[in-house]
Amino acid sequence: MDTANTLTEWLEYIERQHPQSIAMGLERVREVATRMALGAPAKKVIVVGGTNGKGSTVAFVEAIARAAGWKVGAYTSPHLLAYNERVRIDGEDADDAALVAAFAAVEAVRGDTALTYFEYGTLAALWLFGRAGLDLAVLEVGLGGRLDAVNLVDADVSIITTVDIDHTDWLGEDREAIGEEKAGIIRGWKPVVLGEIDPPSSVLRRAYLVGANALRYGSDYFCEPIDAERWRWRDVSFRLELPMPALRAPVQLANAGAAIAALRALGKPVPRTAWAEGVANAAVAGRLQSHAVGEVEVLLDVGHNPQAARALAAWLQARPATGGTRAVYAALADKD
């Protein structure tokens, strides 16, 4: 294919290369990755899966690691305004030229292997990361885990933020079935951080079967509010007093806590000041993002499943607005 020159043209092209927008399975994408000779994307890799909180957790990991002086690559999805948001290197979105070169590298060896939009993007991100000399790559799972393209990469530490009902056509009808899919990112004899107090037994069973060290929120580490401005992260041998995250919802403490647990599990030194700086500075669009329109506060939130809706409702109920609250809601047809 030699007709695409701009990023927009490439994105239009890759949308047409598979008859389905979602096609679970690793065989095709692994075959192309082998042809590309993709190695490890960084010296260390953290893979983040789960139903909700993935993007925020990636942001916390990235911000803390960068505050520690590491060179970090982050791969997230979907994007809100521009595709470039999906691939960050050293805190900057990948520019159009870099993404065009990465897509061309995928296409040069793809042959007649059909790839989905997400599979193209994942291979392109891994190609860019492999050339960037990264200390850490933080990779967000797209859908599920076991059969997601990101699962090509063996994580040094994996994180499963939460498990709840979403994408039931692909992942199963209940938390146990969905948890089994998400637990596919766990690697043998490697740490896995479980970011909710009561994870499904299917996740715990997978960790046990492969010999992974499961680090559980509420059992192996704890996140405790101190007052309106501070909170505490602790485990049996280490504690931190930290500023409240700029990300506003109460659930962000759990996401920040999982990020800290994962970075500690890497075993690489982090200055104490970096923990606080990263937690305070982590930012991601569309998570209770506030804009003033005249005298009206407008909150933008990307919550799109029952668990996220419950968290949003709890946050709104805790801070009732004077004059009432109005909601504008939109969702794709597959959402309940």
Short mmCIF file of C-alpha atoms in Angstrom, two decimals:
data_model
loop_
_atom_site.label_atom_id
_atom_site.label_comp_id
_atom_site.label_asym_id
_atom_site.label_seq_id
_atom_site.Cartn_x
_atom_site.Cartn_y
_atom_site.Cartn_z
CA MET A 1 0.00 0.00 0.00
CA ASP A 2 1.65 3.23 -1.11
CA THR A 3 -1.19 5.72 -1.30
CA ALA A 4 -1.35 6.86 2.35
CA ASN A 5 0.91 9.78 3.18
CA THR A 6 -0.78 11.54 6.11
CA LEU A 7 -1.87 10.17 9.46
CA THR A 8 -5.51 10.77 8.53
CA GLU A 9 -5.06 8.68 5.37
CA TRP A 10 -3.40 5.89 7.32
CA LEU A 11 -6.18 5.80 9.90
CA GLU A 12 -8.80 5.62 7.15
CA TYR A 13 -6.82 2.82 5.50
CA ILE A 14 -6.36 0.65 8.60
CA GLU A 15 -10.06 0.93 9.42
CA ARG A 16 -10.77 -0.97 6.19
CA GLN A 17 -8.32 -3.84 6.59
CA HIS A 18 -10.43 -6.19 8.67
CA PRO A 19 -14.12 -7.00 8.18
CA GLN A 20 -14.74 -6.69 11.95
CA SER A 21 -13.89 -3.82 14.28
CA ILE A 22 -13.13 -6.36 17.02
CA ALA A 23 -11.57 -9.76 16.31
CA MET A 24 -10.28 -11.50 19.43
CA GLY A 25 -7.18 -13.67 19.19
CA LEU A 26 -3.41 -13.33 19.13
CA GLU A 27 -2.42 -15.53 16.20
CA ARG A 28 -2.59 -12.88 13.47
CA VAL A 29 -1.06 -10.04 15.44
CA ARG A 30 1.69 -12.32 16.81
CA GLU A 31 2.56 -13.42 13.29
CA VAL A 32 3.02 -9.82 12.14
CA ALA A 33 4.94 -8.92 15.31
CA THR A 34 7.35 -11.77 14.57
CA ARG A 35 7.88 -10.48 11.03
CA MET A 36 8.59 -7.02 12.47
CA ALA A 37 11.14 -8.55 14.86
CA LEU A 38 9.60 -6.66 17.77
CA GLY A 39 11.53 -7.10 20.98
CA ALA A 40 10.74 -5.85 24.46
CA PRO A 41 9.33 -2.31 24.24
CA ALA A 42 11.31 -1.13 27.29
CA LYS A 43 13.62 -2.29 30.06
CA LYS A 44 10.54 -2.86 32.22
CA VAL A 45 6.87 -3.28 31.28
CA ILE A 46 3.68 -2.77 33.26
CA VAL A 47 0.44 -3.97 31.62
CA VAL A 48 -2.82 -2.49 32.95
CA GLY A 49 -6.13 -4.32 32.52
CA GLY A 50 -9.52 -4.10 34.18
CA THR A 51 -13.04 -2.82 33.58
CA ASN A 52 -12.61 0.74 34.87
CA GLY A 53 -9.69 2.86 36.00
CA LYS A 54 -7.15 1.65 33.44
CA GLY A 55 -6.42 5.02 31.88
CA SER A 56 -6.16 6.78 35.24
CA THR A 57 -3.87 4.06 36.59
CA VAL A 58 -1.62 4.38 33.54
CA ALA A 59 -1.49 8.14 34.16
CA PHE A 60 -0.43 7.64 37.78
CA VAL A 61 2.28 5.10 36.85
CA GLU A 62 3.56 7.35 34.08
CA ALA A 63 3.60 10.50 36.22
CA ILE A 64 5.36 8.89 39.18
CA ALA A 65 7.96 7.15 36.99
CA ARG A 66 8.69 10.36 35.06
CA ALA A 67 9.03 12.26 38.34
CA ALA A 68 11.62 9.64 39.29
CA GLY A 69 13.59 10.51 36.16
CA TRP A 70 12.66 7.49 34.06
CA LYS A 71 11.99 7.67 30.33
CA VAL A 72 8.46 6.32 29.97
CA GLY A 73 6.24 5.26 27.09
CA ALA A 74 2.47 4.98 27.60
CA TYR A 75 -0.03 3.31 25.27
CA THR A 76 -3.73 3.94 25.96
CA SER A 77 -7.05 3.76 24.16
CA PRO A 78 -9.38 5.07 22.99
CA HIS A 79 -8.44 8.66 22.20
CA LEU A 80 -10.74 11.62 22.78
CA LEU A 81 -9.61 14.29 20.31
CA ALA A 82 -6.66 12.98 18.28
CA TYR A 83 -5.16 9.56 17.63
CA ASN A 84 -1.76 10.86 18.77
CA GLU A 85 -3.03 10.74 22.37
CA ARG A 86 -2.75 6.95 22.32
CA VAL A 87 1.05 6.88 22.16
CA ARG A 88 3.13 9.00 24.54
CA ILE A 89 6.90 8.99 24.81
CA ASP A 90 8.56 10.93 27.61
CA GLY A 91 5.35 12.82 28.31
CA GLU A 92 4.67 13.91 24.73
CA ASP A 93 2.08 12.57 22.29
CA ALA A 94 3.64 10.88 19.26
CA ASP A 95 3.62 13.25 16.30
CA ASP A 96 2.03 12.49 12.96
CA ALA A 97 5.34 11.68 11.25
CA ALA A 98 6.30 9.10 13.88
CA LEU A 99 2.92 7.37 13.66
CA VAL A 100 3.01 7.37 9.86
CA ALA A 101 6.44 5.72 9.96
CA ALA A 102 5.18 3.15 12.47
CA PHE A 103 2.12 2.25 10.40
CA ALA A 104 4.35 1.93 7.32
CA ALA A 105 6.59 -0.47 9.25
CA VAL A 106 3.57 -2.64 10.10
CA GLU A 107 2.29 -2.55 6.53
CA ALA A 108 5.69 -3.42 5.06
CA VAL A 109 5.55 -6.92 6.56
CA ARG A 110 1.83 -7.52 7.05
CA GLY A 111 1.32 -9.27 3.74
CA ASP A 112 -2.22 -10.63 3.47
CA THR A 113 -2.73 -10.94 7.25
CA ALA A 114 -5.84 -8.98 8.22
CA LEU A 115 -5.42 -6.73 11.25
CA THR A 116 -7.99 -4.70 13.14
CA TYR A 117 -7.60 -0.98 13.81
CA PHE A 118 -6.51 -1.72 17.39
CA GLU A 119 -4.04 -4.39 16.33
CA TYR A 120 -2.41 -2.01 13.85
CA GLY A 121 -2.18 0.63 16.53
CA THR A 122 -0.69 -1.74 19.11
CA LEU A 123 2.02 -2.96 16.75
CA ALA A 124 2.80 0.62 15.73
CA ALA A 125 3.13 1.70 19.38
CA LEU A 126 5.40 -1.24 20.23
CA TRP A 127 7.57 -0.42 17.18
CA LEU A 128 7.95 3.19 18.35
CA PHE A 129 8.65 2.21 21.94
CA GLY A 130 11.30 -0.28 20.88
CA ARG A 131 13.24 2.54 19.20
CA ALA A 132 12.88 5.07 22.01
CA GLY A 133 15.25 3.66 24.62
CA LEU A 134 12.59 3.51 27.32
CA ASP A 135 13.13 2.65 30.96
CA LEU A 136 9.44 1.73 31.32
CA ALA A 137 6.52 1.01 29.01
CA VAL A 138 2.99 1.19 30.44
CA LEU A 139 0.49 -0.59 28.21
CA GLU A 140 -3.28 -0.40 28.60
CA VAL A 141 -5.30 -3.44 27.52
CA GLY A 142 -7.96 -2.62 24.94
CA LEU A 143 -10.62 -5.30 25.60
CA GLY A 144 -10.48 -8.15 28.08
CA GLY A 145 -6.90 -9.32 28.36
CA ARG A 146 -6.29 -12.92 27.39
CA LEU A 147 -6.87 -12.38 23.67
CA ASP A 148 -6.07 -8.66 23.48
CA ALA A 149 -3.22 -7.52 21.21
CA VAL A 150 -1.40 -5.92 24.17
CA ASN A 151 -1.07 -9.41 25.66
CA LEU A 152 1.66 -10.09 23.11
CA VAL A 153 3.96 -8.47 25.65
CA ASP A 154 5.08 -10.24 28.81
CA ALA A 155 4.58 -7.86 31.71
CA ASP A 156 7.11 -7.55 34.51
CA VAL A 157 4.14 -6.44 36.62
CA SER A 158 0.47 -6.58 35.67
CA ILE A 159 -2.38 -4.59 37.18
CA ILE A 160 -6.06 -5.55 37.15
CA THR A 161 -7.88 -2.47 38.40
CA THR A 162 -11.47 -3.70 38.75
CA VAL A 163 -13.67 -6.39 37.26
CA ASP A 164 -17.29 -5.59 36.50
CA ILE A 165 -19.93 -6.00 33.82
CA ASP A 166 -19.02 -4.64 30.38
CA HIS A 167 -18.55 -6.00 26.84
CA THR A 168 -20.56 -9.09 27.77
CA ASP A 169 -20.82 -10.25 24.14
CA TRP A 170 -17.06 -10.73 24.13
CA LEU A 171 -16.07 -11.39 27.74
CA GLY A 172 -18.96 -13.21 29.43
CA GLU A 173 -22.08 -12.44 31.40
CA ASP A 174 -20.75 -12.23 34.98
CA ARG A 175 -17.71 -11.09 36.96
CA GLU A 176 -16.24 -14.58 37.18
CA ALA A 177 -16.24 -15.09 33.41
CA ILE A 178 -15.00 -11.57 32.76
CA GLY A 179 -12.31 -11.96 35.42
CA GLU A 180 -11.02 -15.09 33.74
CA GLU A 181 -10.48 -13.13 30.51
CA LYS A 182 -8.84 -10.20 32.26
CA ALA A 183 -6.55 -12.51 34.23
CA GLY A 184 -4.95 -13.63 30.98
CA ILE A 185 -2.41 -10.79 31.34
CA ILE A 186 -0.97 -12.36 34.50
CA ARG A 187 2.46 -13.93 33.98
CA GLY A 188 3.99 -16.82 35.87
CA TRP A 189 6.14 -15.91 38.88
CA LYS A 190 5.58 -12.20 38.26
CA PRO A 191 3.66 -9.78 40.50
CA VAL A 192 0.04 -8.89 39.76
CA VAL A 193 -1.60 -5.96 41.53
CA LEU A 194 -5.33 -6.41 42.19
CA GLY A 195 -6.83 -2.96 42.65
CA GLU A 196 -10.14 -3.89 44.30
CA ILE A 197 -10.84 -5.36 47.70
CA ASP A 198 -12.95 -8.30 46.43
CA PRO A 199 -11.62 -9.53 43.08
CA PRO A 200 -13.37 -12.48 41.41
CA SER A 201 -12.15 -15.91 42.42
CA SER A 202 -11.30 -16.57 38.75
CA VAL A 203 -8.58 -13.91 38.96
CA LEU A 204 -7.16 -15.28 42.20
CA ARG A 205 -7.27 -18.80 40.79
CA ARG A 206 -5.29 -17.77 37.71
CA ALA A 207 -2.65 -16.06 39.85
CA TYR A 208 -2.32 -19.19 41.98
CA LEU A 209 -2.12 -21.54 39.00
CA VAL A 210 0.75 -19.66 37.35
CA GLY A 211 2.60 -18.88 40.57
CA ALA A 212 2.10 -15.12 40.36
CA ASN A 213 2.54 -12.98 43.45
CA ALA A 214 -0.89 -11.38 43.93
CA LEU A 215 -0.75 -8.01 45.72
CA ARG A 216 -4.29 -7.23 46.86
CA TYR A 217 -5.73 -3.86 47.80
CA GLY A 218 -7.05 -4.10 51.34
CA SER A 219 -4.90 -7.13 52.18
CA ASP A 220 -1.32 -6.53 51.02
CA TYR A 221 -1.46 -2.75 50.70
CA PHE A 222 -3.82 -0.06 51.93
CA CYS A 223 -5.03 3.39 50.84
CA GLU A 224 -6.36 5.51 53.71
CA PRO A 225 -7.63 9.10 53.68
CA ILE A 226 -6.03 11.25 56.39
CA ASP A 227 -7.98 14.47 55.83
CA ALA A 228 -9.36 16.48 52.92
CA GLU A 229 -5.88 17.19 51.58
CA ARG A 230 -3.85 14.05 52.33
CA TRP A 231 -3.96 10.27 52.22
CA ARG A 232 -1.70 7.39 53.20
CA TRP A 233 -0.41 4.44 51.17
CA ARG A 234 1.10 1.62 53.20
CA ASP A 235 2.12 -2.00 53.16
CA VAL A 236 3.84 -4.08 55.81
CA SER A 237 7.24 -2.41 55.34
CA PHE A 238 6.65 0.97 53.71
CA ARG A 239 4.34 3.96 54.05
CA LEU A 240 3.79 7.25 52.27
CA GLU A 241 1.79 10.34 53.14
CA LEU A 242 0.65 11.90 49.88
CA PRO A 243 -1.40 14.79 48.53
CA MET A 244 -4.85 14.00 47.23
CA PRO A 245 -4.77 13.34 43.47
CA ALA A 246 -5.76 16.10 41.09
CA LEU A 247 -8.02 13.44 39.54
CA ARG A 248 -11.10 14.10 41.60
CA ALA A 249 -13.23 11.01 42.21
CA PRO A 250 -12.76 8.95 45.42
CA VAL A 251 -12.04 5.87 43.28
CA GLN A 252 -8.82 7.58 42.15
CA LEU A 253 -7.22 6.66 45.48
CA ALA A 254 -7.55 3.00 44.51
CA ASN A 255 -6.07 3.72 41.07
CA ALA A 256 -3.17 5.68 42.55
CA GLY A 257 -2.67 2.95 45.13
CA ALA A 258 -2.48 0.25 42.47
CA ALA A 259 0.05 2.32 40.52
CA ILE A 260 2.25 2.70 43.60
CA ALA A 261 2.03 -1.02 44.39
CA ALA A 262 3.03 -1.88 40.81
CA LEU A 263 6.01 0.47 40.76
CA ARG A 264 7.21 -0.87 44.11
CA ALA A 265 6.85 -4.41 42.76
CA LEU A 266 9.27 -3.57 39.94
CA GLY A 267 11.97 -3.30 42.57
CA LYS A 268 13.51 -0.18 41.04
CA PRO A 269 14.29 2.72 43.43
CA VAL A 270 11.88 5.68 43.39
CA PRO A 271 12.74 8.86 45.31
CA ARG A 272 10.17 9.66 48.00
CA THR A 273 9.51 13.06 46.43
CA ALA A 274 8.55 11.37 43.13
CA TRP A 275 5.61 9.53 44.69
CA ALA A 276 4.00 12.77 45.83
CA GLU A 277 4.85 14.70 42.68
CA GLY A 278 3.43 12.00 40.42
CA VAL A 279 0.21 11.55 42.38
CA ALA A 280 -0.39 15.29 42.45
CA ASN A 281 0.38 15.87 38.77
CA ALA A 282 -1.22 12.84 37.08
CA ALA A 283 -3.86 14.01 34.64
CA VAL A 284 -6.11 12.38 32.10
CA ALA A 285 -8.94 13.99 30.16
CA GLY A 286 -12.58 13.08 30.67
CA ARG A 287 -12.42 11.93 34.29
CA LEU A 288 -14.69 14.35 36.14
CA GLN A 289 -13.04 17.05 34.07
CA SER A 290 -14.43 20.44 35.04
CA HIS A 291 -15.13 23.39 32.74
CA ALA A 292 -16.82 26.66 33.66
CA VAL A 293 -19.43 27.87 31.18
CA GLY A 294 -20.51 31.21 32.53
CA GLU A 295 -21.66 30.48 36.07
CA VAL A 296 -22.35 26.82 35.32
CA GLU A 297 -19.87 24.04 36.10
CA VAL A 298 -19.77 21.42 33.35
CA LEU A 299 -18.29 18.04 34.26
CA LEU A 300 -17.11 15.68 31.53
CA ASP A 301 -16.78 12.00 32.42
CA VAL A 302 -16.18 9.01 30.17
CA GLY A 303 -17.90 6.48 32.46
CA HIS A 304 -19.76 4.04 30.22
CA ASN A 305 -20.78 0.97 32.21
CA PRO A 306 -22.73 0.20 35.40
CA GLN A 307 -19.73 0.29 37.75
CA ALA A 308 -18.57 3.67 36.40
CA ALA A 309 -22.12 5.04 36.60
CA ARG A 310 -22.38 4.02 40.26
CA ALA A 311 -19.08 5.73 41.05
CA LEU A 312 -20.17 8.91 39.26
CA ALA A 313 -23.52 8.91 41.04
CA ALA A 314 -21.85 8.51 44.45
CA TRP A 315 -19.52 11.42 43.71
CA LEU A 316 -22.39 13.67 42.64
CA GLN A 317 -24.49 12.75 45.68
CA ALA A 318 -21.59 13.65 47.98
CA ARG A 319 -21.44 17.20 46.62
CA PRO A 320 -24.98 18.33 45.66
CA ALA A 321 -25.03 21.34 43.39
CA THR A 322 -27.03 24.43 44.24
CA GLY A 323 -29.78 24.87 41.70
CA GLY A 324 -29.85 21.23 40.65
CA THR A 325 -27.90 18.98 38.29
CA ARG A 326 -28.67 18.20 34.66
CA ALA A 327 -27.15 15.33 32.70
CA VAL A 328 -26.44 14.90 29.01
CA TYR A 329 -25.64 11.29 28.21
CA ALA A 330 -24.58 9.53 25.04
CA ALA A 331 -23.35 5.99 24.46
CA LEU A 332 -22.74 3.46 21.74
CA ALA A 333 -25.50 0.99 21.01
CA ASP A 334 -23.76 -1.94 22.76
CA LYS A 335 -23.87 -0.22 26.17
CA ASP A 336 -26.50 -1.19 28.75
#
